[in-house]
Amino acid sequence: MAGFATQASCAALVAKSALIVWDPTIIKPDAHSVWVAGRQELVLWDTSNAPVNISNGAAIILNKMNGTLSVTQVSLAEGFDLRSGHEVVTVPTDTIPGIYTITLFGDSGNRSPDFKLIA
């Protein structure tokens, strides 16, 4: 029985190490983007090197920045297909104007350049 447990543990480790980490480049928003609270905005990313299998669900997080630190995070979308290359999100109407980034999560999280959000 111990041999079976060892084989199962090794198989799980091999399967886990086979997961592909994909970090797509965010195209929009970029440093020239201006988002407006209460409006729908487009998040766009490059899918040219997307793997066949993506192991985790997708999410987009809005980060209010204070210098290089994210001080507030709001989930804008989740559960979409990362291979689509885009997602339309609605910025909450009560979002405080300032400098923001978005984080795109899938197999790995990556952050957009800073952009401006206005009321």
Coordinates of C-alpha atoms in Angstrom, one line a residue:
M1 CA 0.0 0.0 0.0
A2 CA 2.9 2.4 0.7
G3 CA 4.2 1.9 -2.8
F4 CA 0.8 3.0 -4.3
A5 CA 0.8 6.1 -2.1
T6 CA 4.3 7.0 -3.2
Q7 CA 3.4 6.5 -6.9
A8 CA 0.2 8.6 -6.6
S9 CA 2.2 11.4 -4.9
C10 CA 4.8 11.3 -7.6
A11 CA 2.1 11.4 -10.3
A12 CA 0.5 14.4 -8.7
L13 CA 3.8 16.2 -8.6
V14 CA 4.5 15.5 -12.3
A15 CA 1.0 16.6 -13.3
K16 CA 1.5 19.8 -11.2
S17 CA 4.8 20.6 -12.8
A18 CA 3.3 20.1 -16.2
L19 CA 1.0 23.1 -15.7
I20 CA 1.8 25.9 -18.2
V21 CA 2.2 29.4 -16.8
W22 CA 0.9 31.9 -19.3
D23 CA 1.4 35.6 -18.8
P24 CA -0.3 37.4 -21.7
T25 CA 0.7 41.0 -22.5
I26 CA -2.1 43.5 -21.7
I27 CA -2.6 45.8 -24.7
K28 CA -5.4 48.0 -23.3
P29 CA -5.7 49.8 -21.0
D30 CA -2.3 51.4 -21.6
A31 CA -0.6 54.5 -20.3
H32 CA -2.7 56.7 -22.6
S33 CA -6.0 55.2 -21.5
V34 CA -8.6 57.2 -19.6
W35 CA -11.5 55.2 -18.1
V36 CA -14.7 56.7 -16.8
A37 CA -16.5 55.6 -13.7
G38 CA -19.9 54.0 -14.5
R39 CA -18.9 53.2 -18.1
Q40 CA -18.1 50.0 -19.9
E41 CA -14.4 49.7 -20.8
L42 CA -12.4 47.2 -22.9
V43 CA -9.6 45.1 -21.5
L44 CA -7.5 43.7 -24.4
W45 CA -4.6 41.3 -24.3
D46 CA -2.3 39.4 -26.7
T47 CA -3.3 35.8 -27.3
S48 CA -0.7 35.0 -30.0
N49 CA 1.2 32.7 -27.7
A50 CA -1.7 31.2 -25.7
P51 CA -1.2 27.6 -24.6
V52 CA -3.7 24.9 -25.6
N53 CA -4.6 24.3 -21.9
I54 CA -5.0 27.1 -19.4
S55 CA -5.2 25.6 -15.9
N56 CA -6.9 28.4 -13.9
G57 CA -10.0 30.5 -14.3
A58 CA -9.7 34.1 -15.5
A59 CA -10.3 37.3 -13.5
I60 CA -9.7 41.0 -14.0
I61 CA -9.0 43.2 -11.0
L62 CA -9.0 47.0 -10.8
N63 CA -6.2 48.3 -8.6
K64 CA -6.2 51.9 -7.3
M65 CA -2.5 52.8 -7.1
N66 CA -0.6 54.9 -4.6
G67 CA 2.8 55.1 -6.1
T68 CA 3.8 51.5 -6.8
L69 CA 1.4 50.0 -4.2
S70 CA -2.1 48.9 -4.9
V71 CA -4.3 50.3 -2.1
T72 CA -7.7 49.2 -3.3
Q73 CA -8.7 46.2 -5.4
V74 CA -12.1 45.6 -7.0
S75 CA -13.0 42.5 -9.1
L76 CA -14.4 43.5 -12.5
A77 CA -14.8 40.1 -14.2
E78 CA -14.2 36.5 -13.7
G79 CA -14.8 33.1 -15.3
F80 CA -14.3 34.2 -18.9
D81 CA -12.1 32.5 -21.6
L82 CA -8.6 33.9 -21.6
R83 CA -8.2 32.8 -25.2
S84 CA -10.8 35.4 -26.3
G85 CA -8.2 38.2 -25.9
H86 CA -10.7 40.7 -24.6
E87 CA -13.3 41.4 -22.0
V88 CA -15.7 44.3 -21.6
V89 CA -15.9 45.4 -17.9
T90 CA -18.1 48.0 -16.2
V91 CA -16.3 50.4 -13.9
P92 CA -18.3 50.8 -10.7
T93 CA -20.0 54.3 -10.5
D94 CA -18.5 54.9 -7.0
T95 CA -14.9 54.5 -8.2
I96 CA -12.7 57.3 -6.9
P97 CA -10.8 59.1 -9.7
G98 CA -7.1 58.5 -9.7
I99 CA -4.3 56.4 -11.1
Y100 CA -5.2 52.7 -11.6
T101 CA -4.0 49.4 -13.2
I102 CA -5.8 46.3 -14.0
T103 CA -4.5 42.8 -13.1
L104 CA -5.3 40.0 -15.5
F105 CA -5.3 36.6 -13.8
G106 CA -5.3 33.2 -15.4
D107 CA -2.3 30.9 -15.0
S108 CA -0.3 34.0 -13.9
G109 CA -1.2 37.5 -12.9
N110 CA 0.1 40.4 -14.8
R111 CA -0.5 44.1 -14.5
S112 CA -1.3 46.8 -17.0
P113 CA 0.6 50.1 -17.1
D114 CA -0.8 52.9 -14.9
F115 CA -3.8 54.7 -16.5
K116 CA -6.2 57.4 -15.4
L117 CA -9.7 56.9 -14.2
I118 CA -12.1 59.9 -14.0
A119 CA -15.6 60.5 -12.6

